[in-house]
Coordinates of C-alpha atoms in Angstrom, one line a residue:
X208 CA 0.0 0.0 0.0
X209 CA 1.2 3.5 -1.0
X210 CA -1.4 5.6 0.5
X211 CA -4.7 5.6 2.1
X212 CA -7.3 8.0 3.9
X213 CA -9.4 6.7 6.7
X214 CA -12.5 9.3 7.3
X215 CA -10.7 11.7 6.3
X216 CA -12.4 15.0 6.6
X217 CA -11.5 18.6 5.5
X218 CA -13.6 22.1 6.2
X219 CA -12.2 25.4 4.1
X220 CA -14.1 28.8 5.0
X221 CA -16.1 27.6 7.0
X222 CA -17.5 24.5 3.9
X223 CA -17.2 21.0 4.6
X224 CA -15.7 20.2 1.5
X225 CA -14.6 16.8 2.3
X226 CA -15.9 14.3 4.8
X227 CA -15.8 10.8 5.8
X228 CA -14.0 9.7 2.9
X229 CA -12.0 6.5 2.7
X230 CA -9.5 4.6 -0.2
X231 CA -6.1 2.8 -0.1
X232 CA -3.7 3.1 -3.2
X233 CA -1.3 0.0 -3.6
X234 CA 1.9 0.3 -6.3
X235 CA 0.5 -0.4 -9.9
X236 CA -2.4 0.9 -9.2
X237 CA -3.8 3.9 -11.8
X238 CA -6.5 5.8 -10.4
X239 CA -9.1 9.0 -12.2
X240 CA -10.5 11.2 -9.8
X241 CA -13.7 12.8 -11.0
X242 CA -16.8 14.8 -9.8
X243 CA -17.7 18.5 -10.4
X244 CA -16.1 21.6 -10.1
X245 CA -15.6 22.9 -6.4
X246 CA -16.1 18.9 -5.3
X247 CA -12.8 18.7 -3.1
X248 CA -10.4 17.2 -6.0
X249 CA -7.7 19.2 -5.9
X250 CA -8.1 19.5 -1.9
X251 CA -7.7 15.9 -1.7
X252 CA -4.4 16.1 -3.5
X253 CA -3.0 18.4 -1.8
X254 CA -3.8 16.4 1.6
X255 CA -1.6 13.5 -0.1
X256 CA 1.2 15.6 -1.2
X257 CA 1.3 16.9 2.4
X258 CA 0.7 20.6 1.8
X259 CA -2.6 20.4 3.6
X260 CA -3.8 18.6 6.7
X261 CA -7.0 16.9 7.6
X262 CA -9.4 18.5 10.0
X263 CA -10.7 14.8 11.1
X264 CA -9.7 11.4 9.9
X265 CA -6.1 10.3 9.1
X266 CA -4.0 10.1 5.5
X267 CA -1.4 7.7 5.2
X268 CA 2.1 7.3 3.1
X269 CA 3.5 4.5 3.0
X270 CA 6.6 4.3 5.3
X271 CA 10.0 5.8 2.9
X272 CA 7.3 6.7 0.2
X273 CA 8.2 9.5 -2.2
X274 CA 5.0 11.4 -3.3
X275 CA 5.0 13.5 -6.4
X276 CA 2.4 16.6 -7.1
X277 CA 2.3 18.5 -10.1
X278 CA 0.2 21.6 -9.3
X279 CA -1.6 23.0 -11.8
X280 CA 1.1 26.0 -12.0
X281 CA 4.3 24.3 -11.0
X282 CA 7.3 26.8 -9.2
X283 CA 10.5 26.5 -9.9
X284 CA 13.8 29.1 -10.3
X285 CA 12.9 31.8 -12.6
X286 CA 16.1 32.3 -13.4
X287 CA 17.1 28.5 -14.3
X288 CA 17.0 26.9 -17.8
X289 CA 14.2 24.8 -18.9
X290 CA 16.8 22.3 -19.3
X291 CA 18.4 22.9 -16.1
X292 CA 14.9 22.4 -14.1
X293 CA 14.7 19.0 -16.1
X294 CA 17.7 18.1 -14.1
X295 CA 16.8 18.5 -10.9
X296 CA 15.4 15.3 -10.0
X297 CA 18.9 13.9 -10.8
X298 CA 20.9 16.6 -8.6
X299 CA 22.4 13.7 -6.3
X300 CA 23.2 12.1 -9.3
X301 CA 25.3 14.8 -11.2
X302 CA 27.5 15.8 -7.6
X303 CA 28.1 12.1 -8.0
X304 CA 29.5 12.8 -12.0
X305 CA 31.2 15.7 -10.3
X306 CA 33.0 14.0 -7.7
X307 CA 34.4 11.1 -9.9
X308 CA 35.7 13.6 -12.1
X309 CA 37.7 15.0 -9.6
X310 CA 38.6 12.0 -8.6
X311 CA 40.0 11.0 -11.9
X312 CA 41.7 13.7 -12.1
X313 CA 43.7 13.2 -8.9
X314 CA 44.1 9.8 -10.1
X315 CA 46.4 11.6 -13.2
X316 CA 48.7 13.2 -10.7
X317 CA 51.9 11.8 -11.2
X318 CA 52.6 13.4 -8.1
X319 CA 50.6 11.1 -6.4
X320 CA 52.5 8.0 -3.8
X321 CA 51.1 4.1 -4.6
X322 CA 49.5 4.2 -1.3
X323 CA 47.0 7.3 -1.7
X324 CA 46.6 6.3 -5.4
X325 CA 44.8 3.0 -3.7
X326 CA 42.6 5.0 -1.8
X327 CA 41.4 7.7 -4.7
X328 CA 40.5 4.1 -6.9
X329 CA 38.2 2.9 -3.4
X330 CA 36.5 6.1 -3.4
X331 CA 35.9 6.4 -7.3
X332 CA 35.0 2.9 -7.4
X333 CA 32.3 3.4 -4.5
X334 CA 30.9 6.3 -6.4
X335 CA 30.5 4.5 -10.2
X336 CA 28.8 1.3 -7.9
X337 CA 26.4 4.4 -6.5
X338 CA 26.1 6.1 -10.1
X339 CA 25.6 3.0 -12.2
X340 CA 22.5 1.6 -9.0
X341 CA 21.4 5.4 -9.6
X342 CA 21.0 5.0 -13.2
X343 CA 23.4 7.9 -14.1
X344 CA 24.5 6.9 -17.2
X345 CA 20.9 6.8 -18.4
X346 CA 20.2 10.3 -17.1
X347 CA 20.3 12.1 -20.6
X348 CA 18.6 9.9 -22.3
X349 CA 15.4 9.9 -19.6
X350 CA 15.4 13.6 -19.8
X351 CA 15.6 13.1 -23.6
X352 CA 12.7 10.7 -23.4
X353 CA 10.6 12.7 -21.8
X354 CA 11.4 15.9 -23.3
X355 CA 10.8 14.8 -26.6
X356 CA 7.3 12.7 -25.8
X357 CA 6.0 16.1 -24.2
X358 CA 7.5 18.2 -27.4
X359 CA 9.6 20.5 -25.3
X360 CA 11.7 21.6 -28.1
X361 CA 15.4 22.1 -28.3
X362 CA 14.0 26.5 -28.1
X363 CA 11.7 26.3 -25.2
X364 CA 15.0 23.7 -23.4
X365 CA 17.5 26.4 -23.6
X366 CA 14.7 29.6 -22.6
X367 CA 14.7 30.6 -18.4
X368 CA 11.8 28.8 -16.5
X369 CA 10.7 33.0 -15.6
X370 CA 9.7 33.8 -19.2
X371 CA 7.5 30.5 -19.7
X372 CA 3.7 30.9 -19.9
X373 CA 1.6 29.4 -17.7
X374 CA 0.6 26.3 -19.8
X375 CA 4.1 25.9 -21.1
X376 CA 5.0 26.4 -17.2
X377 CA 2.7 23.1 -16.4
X378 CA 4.6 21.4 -19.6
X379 CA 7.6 21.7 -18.2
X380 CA 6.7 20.7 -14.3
X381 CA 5.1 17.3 -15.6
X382 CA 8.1 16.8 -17.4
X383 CA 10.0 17.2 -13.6
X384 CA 8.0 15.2 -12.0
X385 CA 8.0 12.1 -14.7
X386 CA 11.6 12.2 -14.4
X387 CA 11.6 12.3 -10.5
X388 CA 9.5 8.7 -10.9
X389 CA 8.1 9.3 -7.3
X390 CA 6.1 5.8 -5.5
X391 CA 2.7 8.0 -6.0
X392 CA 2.4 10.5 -8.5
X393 CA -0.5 13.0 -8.1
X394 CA -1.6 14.5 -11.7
X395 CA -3.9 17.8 -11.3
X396 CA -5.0 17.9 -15.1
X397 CA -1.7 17.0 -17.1
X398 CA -3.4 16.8 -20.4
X399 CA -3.8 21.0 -19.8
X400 CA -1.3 22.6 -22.6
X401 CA -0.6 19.6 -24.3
X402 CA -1.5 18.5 -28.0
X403 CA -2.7 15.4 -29.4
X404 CA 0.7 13.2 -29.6
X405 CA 1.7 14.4 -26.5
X406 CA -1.3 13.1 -24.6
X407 CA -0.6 10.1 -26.4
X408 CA 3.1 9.5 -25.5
X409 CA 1.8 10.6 -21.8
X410 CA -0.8 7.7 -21.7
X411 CA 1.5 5.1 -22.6
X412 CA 4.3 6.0 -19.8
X413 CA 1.5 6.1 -17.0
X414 CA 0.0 2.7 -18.1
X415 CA 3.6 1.3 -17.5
X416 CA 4.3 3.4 -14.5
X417 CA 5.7 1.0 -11.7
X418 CA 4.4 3.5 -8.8
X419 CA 0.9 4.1 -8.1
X420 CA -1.0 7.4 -10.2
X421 CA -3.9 9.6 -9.0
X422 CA -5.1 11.6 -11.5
X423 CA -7.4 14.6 -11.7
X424 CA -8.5 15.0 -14.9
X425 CA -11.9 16.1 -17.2
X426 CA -10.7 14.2 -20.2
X427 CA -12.5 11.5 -20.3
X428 CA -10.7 9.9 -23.5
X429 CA -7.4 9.9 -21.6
X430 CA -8.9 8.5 -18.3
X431 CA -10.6 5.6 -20.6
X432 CA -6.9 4.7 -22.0
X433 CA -4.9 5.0 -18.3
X434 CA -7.0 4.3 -15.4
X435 CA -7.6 1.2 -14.3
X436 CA -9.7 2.2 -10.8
X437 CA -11.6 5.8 -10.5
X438 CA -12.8 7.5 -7.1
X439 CA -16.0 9.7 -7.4
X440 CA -16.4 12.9 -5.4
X441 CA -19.7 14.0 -5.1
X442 CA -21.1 15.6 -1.8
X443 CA -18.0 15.8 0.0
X444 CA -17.9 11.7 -0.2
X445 CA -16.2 9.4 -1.7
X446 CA -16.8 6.2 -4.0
X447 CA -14.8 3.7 -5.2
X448 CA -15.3 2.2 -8.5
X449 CA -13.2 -1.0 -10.5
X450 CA -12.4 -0.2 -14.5
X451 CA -12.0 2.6 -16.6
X452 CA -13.9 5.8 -17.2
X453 CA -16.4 3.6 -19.1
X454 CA -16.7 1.4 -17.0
X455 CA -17.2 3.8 -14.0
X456 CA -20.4 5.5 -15.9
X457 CA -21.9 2.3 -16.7
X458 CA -21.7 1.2 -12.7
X459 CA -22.9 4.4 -11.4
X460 CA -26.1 4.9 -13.3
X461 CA -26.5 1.0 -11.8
X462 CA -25.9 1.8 -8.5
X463 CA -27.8 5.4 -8.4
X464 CA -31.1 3.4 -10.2
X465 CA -30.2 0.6 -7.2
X466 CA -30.5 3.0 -4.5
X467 CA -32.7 4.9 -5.9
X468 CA -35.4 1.9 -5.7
X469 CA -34.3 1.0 -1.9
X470 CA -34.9 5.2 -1.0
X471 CA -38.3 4.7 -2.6
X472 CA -38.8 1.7 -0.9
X473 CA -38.3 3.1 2.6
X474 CA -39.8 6.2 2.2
X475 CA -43.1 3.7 0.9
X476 CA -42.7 1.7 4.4
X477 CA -42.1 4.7 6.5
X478 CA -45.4 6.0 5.0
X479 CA -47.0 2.6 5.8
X480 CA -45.6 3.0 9.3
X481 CA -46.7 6.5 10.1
X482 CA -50.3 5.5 8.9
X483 CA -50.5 2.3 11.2
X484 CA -49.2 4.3 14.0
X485 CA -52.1 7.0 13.4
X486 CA -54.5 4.2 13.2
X487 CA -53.6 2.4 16.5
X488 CA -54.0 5.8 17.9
X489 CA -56.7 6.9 17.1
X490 CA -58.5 3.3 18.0
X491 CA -56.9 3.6 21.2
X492 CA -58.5 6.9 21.9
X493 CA -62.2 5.9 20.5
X494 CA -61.9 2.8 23.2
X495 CA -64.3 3.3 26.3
X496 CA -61.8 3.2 28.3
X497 CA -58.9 4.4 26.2
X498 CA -57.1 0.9 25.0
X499 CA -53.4 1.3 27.1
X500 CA -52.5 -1.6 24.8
X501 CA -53.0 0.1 21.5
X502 CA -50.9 2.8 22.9
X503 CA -48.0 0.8 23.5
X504 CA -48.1 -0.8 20.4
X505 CA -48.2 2.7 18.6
X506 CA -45.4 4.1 20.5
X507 CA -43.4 1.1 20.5
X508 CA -44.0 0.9 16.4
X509 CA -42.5 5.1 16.8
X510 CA -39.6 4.0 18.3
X511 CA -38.6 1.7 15.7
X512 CA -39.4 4.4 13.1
X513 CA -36.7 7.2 15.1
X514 CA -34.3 3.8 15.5
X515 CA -34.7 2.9 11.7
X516 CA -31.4 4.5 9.4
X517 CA -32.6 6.7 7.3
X518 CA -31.5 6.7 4.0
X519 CA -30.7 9.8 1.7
X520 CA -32.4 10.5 -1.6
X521 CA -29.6 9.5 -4.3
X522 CA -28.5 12.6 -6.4
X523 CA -29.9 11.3 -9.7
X524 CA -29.4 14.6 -11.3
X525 CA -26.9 17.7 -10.5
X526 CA -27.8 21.4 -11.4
X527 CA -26.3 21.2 -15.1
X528 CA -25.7 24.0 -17.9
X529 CA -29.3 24.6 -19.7
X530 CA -28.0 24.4 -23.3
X531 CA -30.4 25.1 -26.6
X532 CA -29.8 27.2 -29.8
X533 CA -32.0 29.6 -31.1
X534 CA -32.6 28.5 -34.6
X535 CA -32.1 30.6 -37.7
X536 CA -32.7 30.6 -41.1
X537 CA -30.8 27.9 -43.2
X538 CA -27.0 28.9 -44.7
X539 CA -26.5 28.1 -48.7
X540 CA -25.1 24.7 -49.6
X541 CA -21.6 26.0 -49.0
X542 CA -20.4 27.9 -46.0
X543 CA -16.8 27.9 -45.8
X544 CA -14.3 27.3 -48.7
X545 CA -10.4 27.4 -48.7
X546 CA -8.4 27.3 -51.8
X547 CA -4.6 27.1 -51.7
X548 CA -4.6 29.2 -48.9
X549 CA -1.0 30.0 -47.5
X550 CA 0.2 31.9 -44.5
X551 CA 3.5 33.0 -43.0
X552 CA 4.2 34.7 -40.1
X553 CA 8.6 35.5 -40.5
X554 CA 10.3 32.9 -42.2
X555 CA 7.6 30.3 -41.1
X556 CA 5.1 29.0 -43.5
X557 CA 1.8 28.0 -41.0
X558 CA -0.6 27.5 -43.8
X559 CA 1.2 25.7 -47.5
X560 CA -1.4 25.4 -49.6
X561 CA -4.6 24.2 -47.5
X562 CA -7.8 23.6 -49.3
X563 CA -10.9 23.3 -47.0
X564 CA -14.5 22.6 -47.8
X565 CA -17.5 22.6 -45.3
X566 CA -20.7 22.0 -46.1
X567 CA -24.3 23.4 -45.0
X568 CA -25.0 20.9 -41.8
X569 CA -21.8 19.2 -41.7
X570 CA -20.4 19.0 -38.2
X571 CA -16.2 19.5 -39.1
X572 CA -12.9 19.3 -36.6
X573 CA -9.5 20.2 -37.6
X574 CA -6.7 18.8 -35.4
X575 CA -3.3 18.6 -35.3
X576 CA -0.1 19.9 -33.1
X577 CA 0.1 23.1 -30.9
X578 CA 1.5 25.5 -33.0
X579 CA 0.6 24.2 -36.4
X580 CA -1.6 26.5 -37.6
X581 CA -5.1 25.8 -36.1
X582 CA -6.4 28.8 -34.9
X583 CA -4.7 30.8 -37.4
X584 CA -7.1 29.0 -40.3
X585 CA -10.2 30.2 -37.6
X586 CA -8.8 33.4 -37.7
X587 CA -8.9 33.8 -41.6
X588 CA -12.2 32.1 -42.1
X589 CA -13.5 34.8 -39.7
X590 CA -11.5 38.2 -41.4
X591 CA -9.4 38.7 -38.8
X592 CA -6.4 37.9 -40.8
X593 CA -6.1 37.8 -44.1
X594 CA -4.1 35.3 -46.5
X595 CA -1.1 35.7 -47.9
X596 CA -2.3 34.1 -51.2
X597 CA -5.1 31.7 -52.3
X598 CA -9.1 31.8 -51.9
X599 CA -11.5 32.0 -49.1
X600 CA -14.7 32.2 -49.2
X601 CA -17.8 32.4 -46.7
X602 CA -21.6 31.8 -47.6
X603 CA -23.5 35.0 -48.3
X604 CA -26.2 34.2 -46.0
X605 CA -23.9 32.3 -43.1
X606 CA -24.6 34.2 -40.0
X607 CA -21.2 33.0 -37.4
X608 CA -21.3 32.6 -34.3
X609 CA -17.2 32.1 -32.6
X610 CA -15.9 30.9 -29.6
X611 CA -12.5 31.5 -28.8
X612 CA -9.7 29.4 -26.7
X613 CA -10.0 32.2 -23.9
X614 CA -14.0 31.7 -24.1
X615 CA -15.1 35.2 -23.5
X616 CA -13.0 38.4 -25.1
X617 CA -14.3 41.6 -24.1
X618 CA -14.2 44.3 -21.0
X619 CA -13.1 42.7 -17.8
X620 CA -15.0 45.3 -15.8
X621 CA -18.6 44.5 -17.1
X622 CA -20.9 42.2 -14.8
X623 CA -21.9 38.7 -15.8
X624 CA -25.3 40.6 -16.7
X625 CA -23.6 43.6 -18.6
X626 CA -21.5 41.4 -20.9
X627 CA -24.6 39.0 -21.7
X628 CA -26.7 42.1 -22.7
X629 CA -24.3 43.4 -24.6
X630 CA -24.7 40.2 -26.9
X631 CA -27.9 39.5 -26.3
X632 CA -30.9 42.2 -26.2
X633 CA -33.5 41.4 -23.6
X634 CA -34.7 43.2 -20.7
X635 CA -33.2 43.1 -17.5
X636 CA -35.5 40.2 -15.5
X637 CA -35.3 38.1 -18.3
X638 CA -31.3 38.0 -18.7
X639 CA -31.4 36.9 -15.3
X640 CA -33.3 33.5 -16.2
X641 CA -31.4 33.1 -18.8
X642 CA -28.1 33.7 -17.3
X643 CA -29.6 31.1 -14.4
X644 CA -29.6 28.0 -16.9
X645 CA -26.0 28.6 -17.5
X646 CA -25.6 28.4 -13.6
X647 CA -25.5 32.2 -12.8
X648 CA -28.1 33.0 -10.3
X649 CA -28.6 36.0 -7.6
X650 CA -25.9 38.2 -7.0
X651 CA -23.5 35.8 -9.0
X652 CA -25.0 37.9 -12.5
X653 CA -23.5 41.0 -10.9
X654 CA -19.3 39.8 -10.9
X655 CA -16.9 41.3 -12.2
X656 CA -15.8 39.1 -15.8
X657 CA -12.3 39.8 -14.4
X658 CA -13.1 37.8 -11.3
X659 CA -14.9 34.7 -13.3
X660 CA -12.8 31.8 -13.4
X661 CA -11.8 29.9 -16.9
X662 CA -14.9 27.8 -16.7
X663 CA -17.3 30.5 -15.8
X664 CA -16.4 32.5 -19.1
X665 CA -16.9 29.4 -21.3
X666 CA -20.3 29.4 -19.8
X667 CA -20.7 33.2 -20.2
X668 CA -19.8 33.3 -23.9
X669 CA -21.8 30.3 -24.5
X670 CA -24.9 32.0 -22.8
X671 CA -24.6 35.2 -25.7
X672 CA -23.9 32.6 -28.9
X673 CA -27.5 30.3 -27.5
X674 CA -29.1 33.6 -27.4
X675 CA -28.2 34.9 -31.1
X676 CA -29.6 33.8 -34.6
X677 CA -26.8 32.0 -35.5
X678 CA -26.3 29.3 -38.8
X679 CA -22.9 28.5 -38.2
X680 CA -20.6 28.3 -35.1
X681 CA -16.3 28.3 -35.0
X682 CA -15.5 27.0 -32.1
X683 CA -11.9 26.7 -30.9
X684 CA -11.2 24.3 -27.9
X685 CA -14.4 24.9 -26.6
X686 CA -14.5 22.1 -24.2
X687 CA -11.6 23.9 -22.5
X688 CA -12.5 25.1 -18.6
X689 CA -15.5 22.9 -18.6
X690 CA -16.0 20.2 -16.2
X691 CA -17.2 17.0 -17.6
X692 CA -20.9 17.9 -16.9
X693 CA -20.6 20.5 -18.2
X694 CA -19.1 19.4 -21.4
X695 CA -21.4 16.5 -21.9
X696 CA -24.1 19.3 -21.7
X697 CA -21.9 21.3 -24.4
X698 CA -22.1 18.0 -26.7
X699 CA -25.9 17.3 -26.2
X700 CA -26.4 21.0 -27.4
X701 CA -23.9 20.8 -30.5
X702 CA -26.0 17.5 -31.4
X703 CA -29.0 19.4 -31.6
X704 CA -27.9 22.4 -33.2
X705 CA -29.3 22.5 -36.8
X706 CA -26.3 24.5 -38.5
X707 CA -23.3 24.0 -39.4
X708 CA -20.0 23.4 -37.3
X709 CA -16.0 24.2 -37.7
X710 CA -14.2 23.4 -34.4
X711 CA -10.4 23.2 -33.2
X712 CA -10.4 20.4 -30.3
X713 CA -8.0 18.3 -28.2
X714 CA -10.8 16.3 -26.7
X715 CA -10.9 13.3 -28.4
X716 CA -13.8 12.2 -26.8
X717 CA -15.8 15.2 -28.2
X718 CA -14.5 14.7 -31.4
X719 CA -15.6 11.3 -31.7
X720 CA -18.8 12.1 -30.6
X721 CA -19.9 14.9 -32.8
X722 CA -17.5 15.3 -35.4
X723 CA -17.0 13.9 -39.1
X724 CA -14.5 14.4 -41.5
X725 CA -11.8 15.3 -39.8
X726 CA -9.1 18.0 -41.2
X727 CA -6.0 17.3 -40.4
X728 CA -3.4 20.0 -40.2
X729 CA 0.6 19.4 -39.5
X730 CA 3.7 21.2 -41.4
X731 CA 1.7 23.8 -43.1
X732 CA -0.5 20.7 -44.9
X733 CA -4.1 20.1 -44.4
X734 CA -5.5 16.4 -45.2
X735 CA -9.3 15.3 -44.4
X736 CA -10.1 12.2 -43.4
X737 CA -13.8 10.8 -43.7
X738 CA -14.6 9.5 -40.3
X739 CA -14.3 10.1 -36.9
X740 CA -11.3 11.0 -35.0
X741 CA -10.4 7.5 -34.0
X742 CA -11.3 6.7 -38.0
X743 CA -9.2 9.4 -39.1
X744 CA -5.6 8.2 -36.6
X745 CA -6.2 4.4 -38.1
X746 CA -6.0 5.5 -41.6
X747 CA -2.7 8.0 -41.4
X748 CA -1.1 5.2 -39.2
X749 CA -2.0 2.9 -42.1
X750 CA -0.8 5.2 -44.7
X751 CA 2.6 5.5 -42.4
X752 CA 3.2 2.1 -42.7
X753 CA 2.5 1.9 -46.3

């Protein structure tokens, strides 16, 4: 066993956010950690990794455990090389490298008497036995490893830590902590920042990672391919589950439907219980005398009713996003069209050439790695940049709606209810009930945007584009921010939305669920695949091997 809480409990202003909850992690063991925003996830890491302590219960580590935590922005010196915060896991390692070289280099002092010779060749061969069971000689080529399987290229390796931004920050402090190979490793959403191969080349180190994993995550894709166990906050409680992400949904709605049926089945034999002890009551008091019998029996039935464990009514439902278009008129045939479009920004060619047709209807994705070119295409479909040569072309009668990787882009100082009526023109009460199906109620509609978290501008922005007449919509990682609820009502919208659809997205699962062709985009190129995501990786790995 690696780790394990016991009733562990946890209170932050003044909240029970956790309580009562109990799990043991052994070595091997890969485990997801879901539930909603604000649930305690990221709480309960922190009580593993130490830098919080329980307010009842007790966590365990395992006795000489080393426990890993990457934070969702990881600290390190500002001053220090990428490269050179790679190697600090291995610091022990490199004063080891440093001692035998000057070691060896006493050894070449001809100065040097037979006798203390002997002793230098004791004490270099002590430290190559401690280097060689440390794996020194393998150091570069882990850091190489795992450098390259994150794409941390040879630029970013030789920049300072200080002038990083925040998601290539989080790049570079999973890459750390991989190389540090702690007994439990806590992830807090490590697919954050990174692009498609990357999240691949992550999930196959963690499903041969020798320690145990607990990961925090709200792609579900990646928890299907890694985890092999998944805990489920909800409530401030914990509960255990065997199997993937999959496997986990399929077992809840069982268990909620399970107890479900034995709540309803109390509450039907409390009922019965009440309504026998009114009867034996009210017999006993039309008795001439009063029957002290029926009495007893009444209040001895009560007793057993105060004495019976109540159960609670499962939470079949949570309060979810309230997600439906407003439908307009129907776009021509063809609403977006590329033709030998190129782009260059410097000396770098993004765009070479791309041709890109969408239809009226079709639901589209482009993917392809961070930096390719992506966004830029969005951009130019939408006239905020412009080509450098080739055709493009948007349907006379498209009407756009577009949502952007930062999800809302406007005045930070506007209230929740300023910025939504700004987009959408309705009075006053009425912005109110419809800010409340995007989870905005009371005095929530009258925050400061600046003061919203990520999440909470996704669901602002996606408040205005419901509310507009919109045919078309760009979207551009829009499941970014969004809890999985929350993105699951983001895809049941999208399904039901009759236009047409162009979105940039790293969540495979959303992908395959709503999106075919697939575009794909990589060194300036742009290649559809009919298909799904999943489709669309089988055939280039096909045409690879070809």
């Amino acid at each position: 066993m690696i780790c394990a809480a016991n009733q562990a409990g946890k209170v932050m202003g003044g909240n029970q956010v956790l309580k009562r909850v109990s799990f043991e992690i052994s070595s091997g063991d890969r485990v997801g950690l879901t539930g909603p925003n604000g649930c305690g996830k990221t709480t309960l890491l922190r009580l593993l990794a130490g830098a919080e302590t329980v307010d009842e219960g007790e966590i365990f580590i395992g006795k000489g455990a080393q426990v890993g935590y990457l934070e969702q922005i990881p600290d390190a010196d500002p001053e220090a090389t990428v490269s050179d915060v790679l190697r600090v896991p291995f610091r022990d390692v490199f004063r080891l490298e440093e001692k035998m070289e000057r070691l060896t280099e006493q050894m070449a002092d001809p100065d040097l008497g037979e006798a203390e010779l002997e002793r230098v060749l004791q004490r270099y061969q002590s430290c190559r036995e401690e280097f060689e069971e440390r794996g020194g000689y393998e150091v570069e080529a882990k850091i190489r490893r795992v450098a390259h399987g994150l794409n941390l290229s040879e630029e970013m390796l030789a920049r300072p830590f200080g002038q990083l931004s925040g998601g290539e920050k989080t790049k570079v402090g999973l890459a750390r902590i991989l190389l540090m190979e702690p007994d439990l490793l806590l992830l807090d959403e490590p697919t954050n920042h990174l692009d498609l191969t990357a999240m691949e080349w992550l999930e196959e180190y963690l499903s041969s990672y020798r320690g145990a994993v607990l990961i925090v995550s709200h792609d579900r894709y990646f928890l299907d391919r890694v985890v092999t166990r998944m805990i489920d906050l909800e409530g401030g409680e914990a509960a255990l589950y065997q199997g993937n992400y999959s496997r986990f949904l399929q077992e809840k709605e069982e268990r909620l439907l399970a107890e479900f049926q034995a709540y309803q089945e109390q509450q039907k034999k409390i009922s019965k219980m009440k309504e026998t002890i009114k009867r034996l009551r009210q017999w006993a008091n039309q008795a001439n005398p009063p029957n002290a019998g029926l009495h007893r029996r009444a209040s001895s039935m009560e007793k057993a009713l105060e004495r019976m464990e109540k159960l609670e009514r499962p939470l079949v439902e949570r309060r979810k996003i309230d997600l439906s278009f407003e439908q307009n008129q129907r776009s021509g045939r063809e609403v977006f069209r590329c033709e030998e479009v190129f782009k260059e920004y410097g000396e770098q060619l993004v765009l070479d050439g791309v041709h890109l047709q969408v239809r009226s209807g079709e639901r589209v994705a482009i993917v392809g790695p961070n930096g390719s070119g992506k966004s830029t295409l969005l951009r130019i479909l939408l006239g905020e940049e412009t080509a450098d040569l080739g055709e493009v072309t948007v349907g006379p009668s498209v009407q756009v709606g577009y949502l952007s990787q930062q999800g809302w882009e406007g005045n930070p100082d506007q209230t929740v209810l300023e910025a939504f009526r700004e987009e959408v023109s309705v009075e006053e009460g009425k912005a109110r009930h419809l800010l409340a199906r995007f989870l905005f109620y009371g005095h929530g509609v009258f925050r400061k945007v600046k003061d919203l978290s990520g999440g909470e501008r996704m669901r602002l922005r996606l408040a205005q584009l419901m509310h507009q007449d919109l045919n078309a919509l760009i979207l551009d990682e829009p499941s970014n921010h969004l809890d999985i609820d929350s993105r699951e009502a983001l895809e049941d919208a999208l399904e039901h939305f009759p236009g047409t659809i162009l979105a940039v997205s790293h969540d495979r699962w959303f992908l395959n669920k709503l999106f075919a062709p697939v575009y794909w985009l990589e060194e300036g190129r742009l290649v559809r695949y009919e298909g799904n995501y999943d489709e669309a990786k089988q055939k280039r790995r096909e045409l690879k091997q070809d």
